[in-house]
Coordinates of C-alpha atoms and ligand atoms in Angstrom, one line a residue:
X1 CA -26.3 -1.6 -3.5
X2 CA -26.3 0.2 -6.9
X3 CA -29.6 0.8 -8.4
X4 CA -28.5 2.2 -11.6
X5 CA -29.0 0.9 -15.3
X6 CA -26.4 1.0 -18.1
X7 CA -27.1 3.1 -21.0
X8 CA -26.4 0.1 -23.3
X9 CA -29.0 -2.0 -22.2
X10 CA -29.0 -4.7 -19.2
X11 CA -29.8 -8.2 -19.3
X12 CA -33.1 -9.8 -18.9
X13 CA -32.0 -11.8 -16.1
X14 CA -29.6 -13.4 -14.0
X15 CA -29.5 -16.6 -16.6
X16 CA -29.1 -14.2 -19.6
X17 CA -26.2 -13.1 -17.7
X18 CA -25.0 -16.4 -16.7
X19 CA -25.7 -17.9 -20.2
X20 CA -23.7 -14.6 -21.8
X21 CA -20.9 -14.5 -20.0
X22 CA -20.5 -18.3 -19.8
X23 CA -20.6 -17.5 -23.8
X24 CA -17.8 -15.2 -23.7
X25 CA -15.7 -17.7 -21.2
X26 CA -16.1 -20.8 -23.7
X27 CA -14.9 -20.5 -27.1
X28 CA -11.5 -21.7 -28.9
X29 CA -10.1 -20.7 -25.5
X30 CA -11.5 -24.2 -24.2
X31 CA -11.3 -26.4 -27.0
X32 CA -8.5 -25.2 -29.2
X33 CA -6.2 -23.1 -27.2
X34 CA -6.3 -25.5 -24.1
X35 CA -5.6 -29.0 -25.9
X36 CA -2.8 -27.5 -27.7
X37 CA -1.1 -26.0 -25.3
X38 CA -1.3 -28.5 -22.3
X39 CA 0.3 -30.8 -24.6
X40 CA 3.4 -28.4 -25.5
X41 CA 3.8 -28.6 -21.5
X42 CA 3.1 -32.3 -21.6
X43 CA -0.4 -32.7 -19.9
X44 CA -1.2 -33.5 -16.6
X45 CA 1.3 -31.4 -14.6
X46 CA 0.6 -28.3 -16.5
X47 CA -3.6 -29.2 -16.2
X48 CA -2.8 -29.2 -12.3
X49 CA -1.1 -25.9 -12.2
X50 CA -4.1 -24.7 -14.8
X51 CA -6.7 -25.7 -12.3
X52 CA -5.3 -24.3 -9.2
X53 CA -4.7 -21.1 -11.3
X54 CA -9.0 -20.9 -11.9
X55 CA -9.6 -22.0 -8.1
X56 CA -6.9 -18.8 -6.3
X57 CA -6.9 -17.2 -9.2
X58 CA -9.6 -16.8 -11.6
X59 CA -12.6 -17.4 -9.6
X60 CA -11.7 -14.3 -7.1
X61 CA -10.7 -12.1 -10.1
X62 CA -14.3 -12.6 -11.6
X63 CA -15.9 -11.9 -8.8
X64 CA -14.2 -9.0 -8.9
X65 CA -14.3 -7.7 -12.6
X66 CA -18.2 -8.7 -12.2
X67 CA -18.3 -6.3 -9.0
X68 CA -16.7 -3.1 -10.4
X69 CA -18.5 -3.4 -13.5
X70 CA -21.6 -3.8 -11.8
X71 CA -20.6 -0.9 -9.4
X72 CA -19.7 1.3 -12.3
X73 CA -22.5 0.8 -14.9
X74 CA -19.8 1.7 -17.8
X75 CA -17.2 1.1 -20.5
X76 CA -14.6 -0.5 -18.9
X77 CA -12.5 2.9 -18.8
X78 CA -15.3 5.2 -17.8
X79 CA -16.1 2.5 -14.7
X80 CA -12.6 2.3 -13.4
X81 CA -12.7 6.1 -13.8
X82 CA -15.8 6.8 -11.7
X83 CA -14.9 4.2 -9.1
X84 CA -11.7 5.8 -8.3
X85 CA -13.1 9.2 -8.4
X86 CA -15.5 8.0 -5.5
X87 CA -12.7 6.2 -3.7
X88 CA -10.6 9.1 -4.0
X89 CA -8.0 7.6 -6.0
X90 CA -5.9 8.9 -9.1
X91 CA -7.6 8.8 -12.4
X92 CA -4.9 6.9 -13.7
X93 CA -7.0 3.7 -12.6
X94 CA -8.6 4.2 -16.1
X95 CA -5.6 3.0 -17.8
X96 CA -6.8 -0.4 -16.9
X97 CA -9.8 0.3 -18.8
X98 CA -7.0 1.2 -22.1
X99 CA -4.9 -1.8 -21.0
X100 CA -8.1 -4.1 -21.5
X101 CA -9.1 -1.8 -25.0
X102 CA -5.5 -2.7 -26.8
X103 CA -5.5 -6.5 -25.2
X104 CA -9.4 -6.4 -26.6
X105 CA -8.0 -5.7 -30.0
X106 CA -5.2 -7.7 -30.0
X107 CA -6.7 -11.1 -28.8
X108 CA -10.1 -10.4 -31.3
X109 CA -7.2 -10.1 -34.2
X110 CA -6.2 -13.9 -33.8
X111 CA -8.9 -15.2 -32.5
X112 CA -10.7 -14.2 -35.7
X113 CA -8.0 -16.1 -37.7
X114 CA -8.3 -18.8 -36.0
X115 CA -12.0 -18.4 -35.6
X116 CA -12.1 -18.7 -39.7
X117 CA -10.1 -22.2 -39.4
X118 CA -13.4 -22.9 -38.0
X119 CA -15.4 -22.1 -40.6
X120 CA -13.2 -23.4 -43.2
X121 CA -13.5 -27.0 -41.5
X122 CA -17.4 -26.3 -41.2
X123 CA -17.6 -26.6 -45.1
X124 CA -14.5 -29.3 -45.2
X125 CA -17.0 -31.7 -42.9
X126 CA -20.2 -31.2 -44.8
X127 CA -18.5 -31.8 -48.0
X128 CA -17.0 -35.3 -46.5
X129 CA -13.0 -34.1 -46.9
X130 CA -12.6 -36.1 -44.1
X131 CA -13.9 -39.4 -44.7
X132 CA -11.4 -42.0 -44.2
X133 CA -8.6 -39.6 -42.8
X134 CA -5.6 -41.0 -41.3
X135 CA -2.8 -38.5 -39.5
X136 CA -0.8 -37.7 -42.5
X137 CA -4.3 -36.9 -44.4
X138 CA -5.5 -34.5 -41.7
X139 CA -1.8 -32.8 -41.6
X140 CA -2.2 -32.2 -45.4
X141 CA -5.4 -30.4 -44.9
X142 CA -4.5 -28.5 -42.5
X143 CA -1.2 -27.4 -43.5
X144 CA -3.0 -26.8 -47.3
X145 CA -5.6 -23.6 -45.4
X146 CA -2.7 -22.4 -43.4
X147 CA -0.9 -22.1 -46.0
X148 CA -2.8 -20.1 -48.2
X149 CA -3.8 -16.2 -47.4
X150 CA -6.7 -15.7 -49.6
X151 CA -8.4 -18.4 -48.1
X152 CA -7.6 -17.3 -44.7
X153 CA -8.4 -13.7 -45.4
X154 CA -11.6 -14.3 -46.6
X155 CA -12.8 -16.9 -44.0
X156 CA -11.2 -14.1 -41.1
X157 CA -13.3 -11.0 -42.8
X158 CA -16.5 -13.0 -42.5
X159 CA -16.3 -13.6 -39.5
X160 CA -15.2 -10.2 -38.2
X161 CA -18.3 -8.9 -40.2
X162 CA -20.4 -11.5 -38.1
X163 CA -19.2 -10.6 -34.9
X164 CA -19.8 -6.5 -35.8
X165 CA -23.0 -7.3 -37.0
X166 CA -24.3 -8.9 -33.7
X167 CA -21.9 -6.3 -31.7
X168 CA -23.9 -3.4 -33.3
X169 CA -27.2 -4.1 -32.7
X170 CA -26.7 -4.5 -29.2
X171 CA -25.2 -7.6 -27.2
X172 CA -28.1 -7.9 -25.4
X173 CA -30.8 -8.6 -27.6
X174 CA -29.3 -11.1 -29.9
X175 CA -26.9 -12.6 -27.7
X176 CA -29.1 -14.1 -24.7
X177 CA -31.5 -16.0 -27.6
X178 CA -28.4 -17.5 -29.4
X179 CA -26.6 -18.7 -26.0
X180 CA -29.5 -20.5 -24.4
X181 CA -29.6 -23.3 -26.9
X182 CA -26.4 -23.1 -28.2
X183 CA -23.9 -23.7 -25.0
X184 CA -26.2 -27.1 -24.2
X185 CA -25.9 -28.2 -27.6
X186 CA -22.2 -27.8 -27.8
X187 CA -21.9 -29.8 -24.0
X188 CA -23.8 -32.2 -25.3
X189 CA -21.6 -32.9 -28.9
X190 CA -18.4 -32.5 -26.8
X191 CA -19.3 -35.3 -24.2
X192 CA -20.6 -37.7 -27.6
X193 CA -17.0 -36.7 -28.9
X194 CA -15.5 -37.9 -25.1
X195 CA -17.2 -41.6 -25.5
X196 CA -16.5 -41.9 -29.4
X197 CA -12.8 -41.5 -28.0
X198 CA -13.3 -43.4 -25.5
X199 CA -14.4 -46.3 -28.1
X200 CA -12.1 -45.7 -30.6
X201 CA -9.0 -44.1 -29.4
X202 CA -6.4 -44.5 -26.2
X203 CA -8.4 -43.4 -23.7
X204 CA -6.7 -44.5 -20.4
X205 CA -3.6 -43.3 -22.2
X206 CA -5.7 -40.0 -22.8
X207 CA -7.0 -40.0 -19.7
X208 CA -3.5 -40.4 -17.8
X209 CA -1.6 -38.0 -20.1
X210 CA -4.3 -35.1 -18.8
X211 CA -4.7 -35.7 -15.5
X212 CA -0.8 -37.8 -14.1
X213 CA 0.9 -34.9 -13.0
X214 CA 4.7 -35.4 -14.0
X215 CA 6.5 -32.4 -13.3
X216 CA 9.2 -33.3 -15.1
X217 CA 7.3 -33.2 -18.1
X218 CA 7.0 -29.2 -17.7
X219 CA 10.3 -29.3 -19.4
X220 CA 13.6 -27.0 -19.0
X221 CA 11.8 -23.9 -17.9
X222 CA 8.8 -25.2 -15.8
X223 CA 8.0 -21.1 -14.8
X224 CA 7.2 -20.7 -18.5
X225 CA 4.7 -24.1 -18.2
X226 CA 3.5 -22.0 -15.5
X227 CA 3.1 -18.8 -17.0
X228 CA 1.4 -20.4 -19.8
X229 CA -0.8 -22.2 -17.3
X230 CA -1.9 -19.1 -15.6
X231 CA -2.4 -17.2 -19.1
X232 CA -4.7 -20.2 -19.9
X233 CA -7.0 -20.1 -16.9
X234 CA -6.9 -15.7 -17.8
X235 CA -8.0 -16.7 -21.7
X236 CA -10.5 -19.1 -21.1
X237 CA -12.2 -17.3 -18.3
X238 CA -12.1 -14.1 -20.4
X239 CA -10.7 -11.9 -17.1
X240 CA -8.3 -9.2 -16.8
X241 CA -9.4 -7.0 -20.1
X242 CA -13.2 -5.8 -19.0
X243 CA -15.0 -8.3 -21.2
X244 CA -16.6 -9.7 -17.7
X245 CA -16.6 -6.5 -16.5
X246 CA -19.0 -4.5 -18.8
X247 CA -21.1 -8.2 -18.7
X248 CA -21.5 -7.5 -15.2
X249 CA -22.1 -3.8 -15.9
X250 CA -25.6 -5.3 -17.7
X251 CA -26.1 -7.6 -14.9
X252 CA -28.9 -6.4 -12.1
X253 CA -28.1 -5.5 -8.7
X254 CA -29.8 -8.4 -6.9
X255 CA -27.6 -10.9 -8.8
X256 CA -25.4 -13.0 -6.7
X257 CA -21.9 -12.4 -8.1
X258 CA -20.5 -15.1 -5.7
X259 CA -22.5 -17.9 -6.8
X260 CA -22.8 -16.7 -11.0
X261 CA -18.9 -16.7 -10.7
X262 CA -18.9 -20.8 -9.5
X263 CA -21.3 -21.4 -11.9
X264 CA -19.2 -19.6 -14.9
X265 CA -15.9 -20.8 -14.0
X266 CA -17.4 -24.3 -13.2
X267 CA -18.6 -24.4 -16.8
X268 CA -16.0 -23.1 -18.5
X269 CA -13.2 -25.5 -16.8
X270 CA -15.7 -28.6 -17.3
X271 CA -15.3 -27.4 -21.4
X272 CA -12.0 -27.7 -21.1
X273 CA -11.6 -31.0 -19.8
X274 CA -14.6 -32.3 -22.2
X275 CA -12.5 -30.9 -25.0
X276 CA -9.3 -32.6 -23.6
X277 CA -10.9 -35.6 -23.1
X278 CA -12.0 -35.6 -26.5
X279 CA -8.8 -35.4 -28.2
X280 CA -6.1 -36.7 -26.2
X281 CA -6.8 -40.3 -26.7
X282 CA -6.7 -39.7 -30.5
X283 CA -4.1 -37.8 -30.5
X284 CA -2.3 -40.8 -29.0
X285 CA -4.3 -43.6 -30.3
X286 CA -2.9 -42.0 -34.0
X287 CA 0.8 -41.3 -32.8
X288 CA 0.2 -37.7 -33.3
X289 CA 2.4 -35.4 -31.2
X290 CA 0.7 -34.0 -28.2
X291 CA 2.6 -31.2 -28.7
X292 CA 2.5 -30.4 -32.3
X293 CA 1.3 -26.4 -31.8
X294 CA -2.1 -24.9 -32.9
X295 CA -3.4 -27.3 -35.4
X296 CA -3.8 -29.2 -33.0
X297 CA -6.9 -30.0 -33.0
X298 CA -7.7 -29.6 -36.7
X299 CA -5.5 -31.9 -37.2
X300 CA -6.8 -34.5 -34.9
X301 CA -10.1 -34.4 -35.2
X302 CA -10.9 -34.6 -38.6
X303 CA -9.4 -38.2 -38.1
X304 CA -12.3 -38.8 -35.8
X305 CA -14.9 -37.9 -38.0
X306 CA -13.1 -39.8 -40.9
X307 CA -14.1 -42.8 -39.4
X308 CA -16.9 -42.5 -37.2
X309 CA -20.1 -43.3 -38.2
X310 CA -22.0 -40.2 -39.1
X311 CA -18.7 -38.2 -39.2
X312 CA -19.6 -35.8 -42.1
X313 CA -22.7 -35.0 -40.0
X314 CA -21.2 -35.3 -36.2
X315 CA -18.4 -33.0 -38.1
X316 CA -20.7 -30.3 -39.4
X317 CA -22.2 -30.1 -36.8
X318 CA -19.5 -29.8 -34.2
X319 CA -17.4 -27.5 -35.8
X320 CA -20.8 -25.4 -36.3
X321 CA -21.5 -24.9 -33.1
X322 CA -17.6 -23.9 -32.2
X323 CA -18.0 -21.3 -34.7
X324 CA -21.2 -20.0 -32.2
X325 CA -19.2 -20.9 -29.5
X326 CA -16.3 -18.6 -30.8
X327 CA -18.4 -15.8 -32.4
X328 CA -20.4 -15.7 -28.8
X329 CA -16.9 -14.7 -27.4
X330 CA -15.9 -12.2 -29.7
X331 CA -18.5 -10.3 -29.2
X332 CA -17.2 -9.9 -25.7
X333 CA -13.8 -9.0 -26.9
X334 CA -15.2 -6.2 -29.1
X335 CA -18.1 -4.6 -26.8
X336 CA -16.1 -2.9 -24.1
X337 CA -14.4 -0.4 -27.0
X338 CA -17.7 0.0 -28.1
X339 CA -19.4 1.2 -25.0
X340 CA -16.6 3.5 -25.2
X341 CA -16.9 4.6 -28.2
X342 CA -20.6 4.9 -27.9
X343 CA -20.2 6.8 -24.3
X344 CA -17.3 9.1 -25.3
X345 CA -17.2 9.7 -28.9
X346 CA -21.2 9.5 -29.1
X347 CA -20.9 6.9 -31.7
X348 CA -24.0 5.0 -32.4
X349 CA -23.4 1.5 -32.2
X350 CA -23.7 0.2 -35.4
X351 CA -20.8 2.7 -36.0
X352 CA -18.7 2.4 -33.2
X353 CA -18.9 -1.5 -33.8
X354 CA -17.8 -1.3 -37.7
X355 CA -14.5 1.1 -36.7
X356 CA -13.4 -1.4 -33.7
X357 CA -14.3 -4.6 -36.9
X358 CA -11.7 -2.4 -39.0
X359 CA -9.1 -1.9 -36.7
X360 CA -9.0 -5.1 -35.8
X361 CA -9.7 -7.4 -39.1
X362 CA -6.3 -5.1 -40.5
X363 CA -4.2 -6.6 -37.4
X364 CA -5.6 -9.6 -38.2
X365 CA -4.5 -10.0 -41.7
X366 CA -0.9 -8.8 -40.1
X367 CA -2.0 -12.5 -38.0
X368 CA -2.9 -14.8 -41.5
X369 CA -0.1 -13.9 -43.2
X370 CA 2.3 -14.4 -40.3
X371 CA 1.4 -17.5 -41.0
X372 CA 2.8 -18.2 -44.5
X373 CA 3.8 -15.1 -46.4
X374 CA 5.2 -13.0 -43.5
X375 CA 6.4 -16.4 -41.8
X376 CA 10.0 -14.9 -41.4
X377 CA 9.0 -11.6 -39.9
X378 CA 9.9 -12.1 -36.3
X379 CA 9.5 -10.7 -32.7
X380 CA 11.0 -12.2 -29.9
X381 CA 11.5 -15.1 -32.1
X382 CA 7.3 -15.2 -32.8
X383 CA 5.1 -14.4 -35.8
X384 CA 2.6 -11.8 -35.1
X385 CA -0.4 -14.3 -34.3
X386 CA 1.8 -16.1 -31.8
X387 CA 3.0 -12.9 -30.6
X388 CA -0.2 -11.4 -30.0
X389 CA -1.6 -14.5 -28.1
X390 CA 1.8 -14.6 -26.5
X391 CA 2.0 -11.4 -25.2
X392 CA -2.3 -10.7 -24.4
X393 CA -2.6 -14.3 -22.6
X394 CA 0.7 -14.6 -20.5
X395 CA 1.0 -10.6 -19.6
X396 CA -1.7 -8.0 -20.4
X397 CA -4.7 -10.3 -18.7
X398 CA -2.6 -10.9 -15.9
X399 CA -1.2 -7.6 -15.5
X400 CA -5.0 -6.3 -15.6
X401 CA -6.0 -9.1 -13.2
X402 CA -3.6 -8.3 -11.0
X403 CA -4.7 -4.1 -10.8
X404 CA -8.6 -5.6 -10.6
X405 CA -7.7 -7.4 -8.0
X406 CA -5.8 -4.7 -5.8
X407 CA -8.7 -2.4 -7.0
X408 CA -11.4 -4.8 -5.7
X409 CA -9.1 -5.4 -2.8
X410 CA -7.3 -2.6 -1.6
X411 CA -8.5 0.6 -3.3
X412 CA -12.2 -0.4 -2.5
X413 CA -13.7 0.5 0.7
X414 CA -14.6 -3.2 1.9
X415 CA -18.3 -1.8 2.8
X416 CA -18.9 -1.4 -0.8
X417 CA -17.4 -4.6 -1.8
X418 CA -19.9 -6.0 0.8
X419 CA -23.2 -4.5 -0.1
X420 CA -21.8 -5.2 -3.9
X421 CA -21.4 -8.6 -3.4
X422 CA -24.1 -9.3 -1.1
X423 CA -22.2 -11.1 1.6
X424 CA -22.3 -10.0 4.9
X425 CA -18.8 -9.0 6.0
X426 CA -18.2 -11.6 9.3
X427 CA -19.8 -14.9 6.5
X428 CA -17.0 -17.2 5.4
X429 CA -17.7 -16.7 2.0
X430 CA -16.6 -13.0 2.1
X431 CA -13.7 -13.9 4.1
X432 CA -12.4 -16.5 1.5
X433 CA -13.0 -13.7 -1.0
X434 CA -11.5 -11.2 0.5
X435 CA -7.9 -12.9 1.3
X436 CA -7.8 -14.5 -2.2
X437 CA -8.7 -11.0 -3.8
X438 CA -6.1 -9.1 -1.4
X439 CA -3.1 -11.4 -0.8
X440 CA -3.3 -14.9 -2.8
X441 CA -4.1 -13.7 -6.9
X442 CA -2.2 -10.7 -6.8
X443 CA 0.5 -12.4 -4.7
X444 CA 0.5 -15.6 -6.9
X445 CA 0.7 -13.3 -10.6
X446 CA 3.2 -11.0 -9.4
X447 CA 5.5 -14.7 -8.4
X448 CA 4.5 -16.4 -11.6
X449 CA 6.5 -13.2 -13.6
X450 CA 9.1 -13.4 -11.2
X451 CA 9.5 -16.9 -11.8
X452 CA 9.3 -16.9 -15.6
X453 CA 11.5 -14.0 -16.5
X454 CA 14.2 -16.0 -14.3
X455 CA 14.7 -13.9 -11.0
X456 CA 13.3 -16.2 -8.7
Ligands
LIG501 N1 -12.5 -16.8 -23.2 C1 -12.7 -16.9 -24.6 C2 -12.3 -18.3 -25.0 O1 -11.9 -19.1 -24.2 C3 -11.9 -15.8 -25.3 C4 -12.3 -14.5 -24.8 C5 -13.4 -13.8 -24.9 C6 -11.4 -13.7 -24.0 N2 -13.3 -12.6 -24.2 C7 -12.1 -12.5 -23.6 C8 -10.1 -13.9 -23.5 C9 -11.6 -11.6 -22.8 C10 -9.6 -12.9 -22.7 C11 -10.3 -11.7 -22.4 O2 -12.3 -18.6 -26.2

């Protein structure tokens, strides 16, 4: 088993790890991008597909992103480099680590947009916009920040300069102190936000659109649904750029990876649901249209704090800790080009973390103003910020996954994936592991493209 240390500092323990990466894994991911886009595929059907996606797909994946980076000790690229150098592989392997660097940039670019919706409804509750909001009300809002660049620019640049800030002085110090209260607190507002909806909106509709698989309701082109259900469990989990990875190059080598996985992926799916659970009802209670895009939920929520007791507060307070929620996944998006940058360039963080904030807080105003200014510049028929989170969640994550996965499987020598995972090699555990890892996810990605670009 390795023994080694990364030069950017390790964890404290095998909670910090647990409580970081689970930070990276929930974010918008869970309660912004998965409401919206379960109801553009209708709900339960596409919720079905995204669960079985996590189970074969996800779960094995992270064990494996987890394993190399532990294995490696590095920057995403310098790992995949040094790994293949001992299995005797082409050093082309560290493209993956590039791959991940350009996905890293692109995601953080919209994220951060969306990240400062966020903040802009943090001050819109605490100053009691909300009270008495009825669907049209809430549109109005919404529509009003979209529309409007200098609002969105400056709500995007502060929190880019939030997420360098932590990023440079090092995710390990500030990170593990912020995670270990916040992620409880944020469980605990989300399942408040499941019984007010349960009180006061549709919830056996709710409940029933999210989990009554109709396939039908996939629509024309159920391999895009399933595409987009497979990018989903990628995002949310965070696999397939090296965010997990250089987490688990911090993580110490008596860890279980196996059981830290279940616990990650357990959490982050349970989010999701929460989140679903929360909104759904209103959105149906309110006849707003489940599939109405990315304002989703800022357009349905504020309706709930409108006219819950305590909604200015409950409101404040929610969208607060989504802002930690996000920010603590950031962080993840920006630190593997760090430690690169750091390693490579011989950067000092502080540094390295202000060029990667620049790079991308520029793509991301390309993002705002897709939204309104630029709104008829189009690729593939898409904006930039749709195109970014089009092409990062539903091809470069699972293109990455996929090469993790034969990496972890394949390239590996399975000793080392042993002793790395701490599994004996005849346990069922390993065995499971090792099929999924070999055969089922890479098997399972490569059909999802097939199937969504038509040829089978
Ligand atoms: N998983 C995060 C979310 O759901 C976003 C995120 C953080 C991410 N790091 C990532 C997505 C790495 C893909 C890859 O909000």
């Amino acid at each position: 088993m390795s023994s080694t240390t990364s030069i950017h500092g390790m964890w404290s323990s095998r909670l910090a790890f647990i409580l970081a990466a689970t930070g990276s894994a929930v974010g918008l991911g869970n309660v912004w991008r998965f409401p919206y886009t379960a109801g553009e595929y209708g709900g339960g059907a596409f919720v079905l597909v995204y669960l079985a996606c996590v189970a074969a797909i996800g779960l094995p994946i992270m064990m494996a992103e987890v394993m190399i980076g532990r294995r490696g000790r590095q920057s995403p690229i310098n790992t995949m480099r040094a790994l293949a150098r001992d299995e005797g592989v082409s050093p082309l392997w560290q493209l993956l680590g590039w791959m991940g660097i350009l996905a890293g940039f692109l995601i953080l670019s919209f994220y951060s947009v969306i990240a400062g919706w966020t903040l802009a409804y943090v001050v819109r509750a605490g100053a009691g916009t909300f009270s008495g909001a009825d669907a049209a009300a809430a549109e109005a809002l919404f529509s009003a920040l979209v529309a409007d660049p200098e609002r969105l620019l400056a709500w995007h640049t502060i929190f880019m300069v939030m997420t360098v800030l932590v990023v440079a002085r090092g995710v390990a110090s500030g990170l593990e102190r912020a995670v270990r209260w916040l992620m409880p607190a944020l469980f605990v507002l989300l399942a408040l936000m499941v019984f007010y909806a349960a009180q006061a909106g549709d919830f056996a509709a709710g409940l029933e659109y999210m989990f009554y698989p109709d396939f039908a309701e996939l629509g024309a082109h159920p391999g895009e649904a399933v595409l987009s259900a497979m990018g989903q469990a990628f995002f949310s989990l965070s696999l397939g750029m090296g965010a997990i990875m250089i987490y688990g190059s911090y993580l110490n080598s008596r860890a279980s990876i196996g059981q830290n996985a279940i616990i990650i992926a357990g959490m982050d799916t349970l989010v999701a649901l929460l989140a679903g659970m929360a909104i759904f009802p209103i959105v149906l209670a309110n006849g707003l249209e489940p599939g109405s895009g990315p304002g989703l939920i800022f357009q349905t929520l504020p309706i709930a704090f409108g006219q819950m007791p305590g909604g200015a507060l409950f409101g404040t307070v929610f969208f607060v800790l989504l802002v930690f929620a996000a920010w603590t996944s950031a962080i993840s998006l920006l630190e593997p080009m760090v430690a690169w940058l750091v390693e490579n360039r011989g950067f000092s963080r502080p540094r390295a973390a202000a060029l990667g904030g620049v790079v991308v807080w520029l793509l991301g105003i390309a993002c705002l103003l897709s939204l309104n200014v630029w709104s008829d510049i189009t690729v593939f028929g898409k904006g930039f910020l749709d195109l970014f989170d089009y092409v990062t969640a539903n091809v470069l994550l699972p293109l990455g996954g996929v090469f993790i996965a034969i990496f972890a499987g394949w390239i590996m020598r399975r000793a080392s994936s042993e002793d790395e995972l701490g599994l004996r090699g005849s346990s069922l555990a390993f065995r499971a592991w090792w099929v999924l890892v070999r055969f089922v996810a890479p098997a399972c990605v490569v059909l999802v493209f097939l199937h969504a670009i038509g040829l089978i």
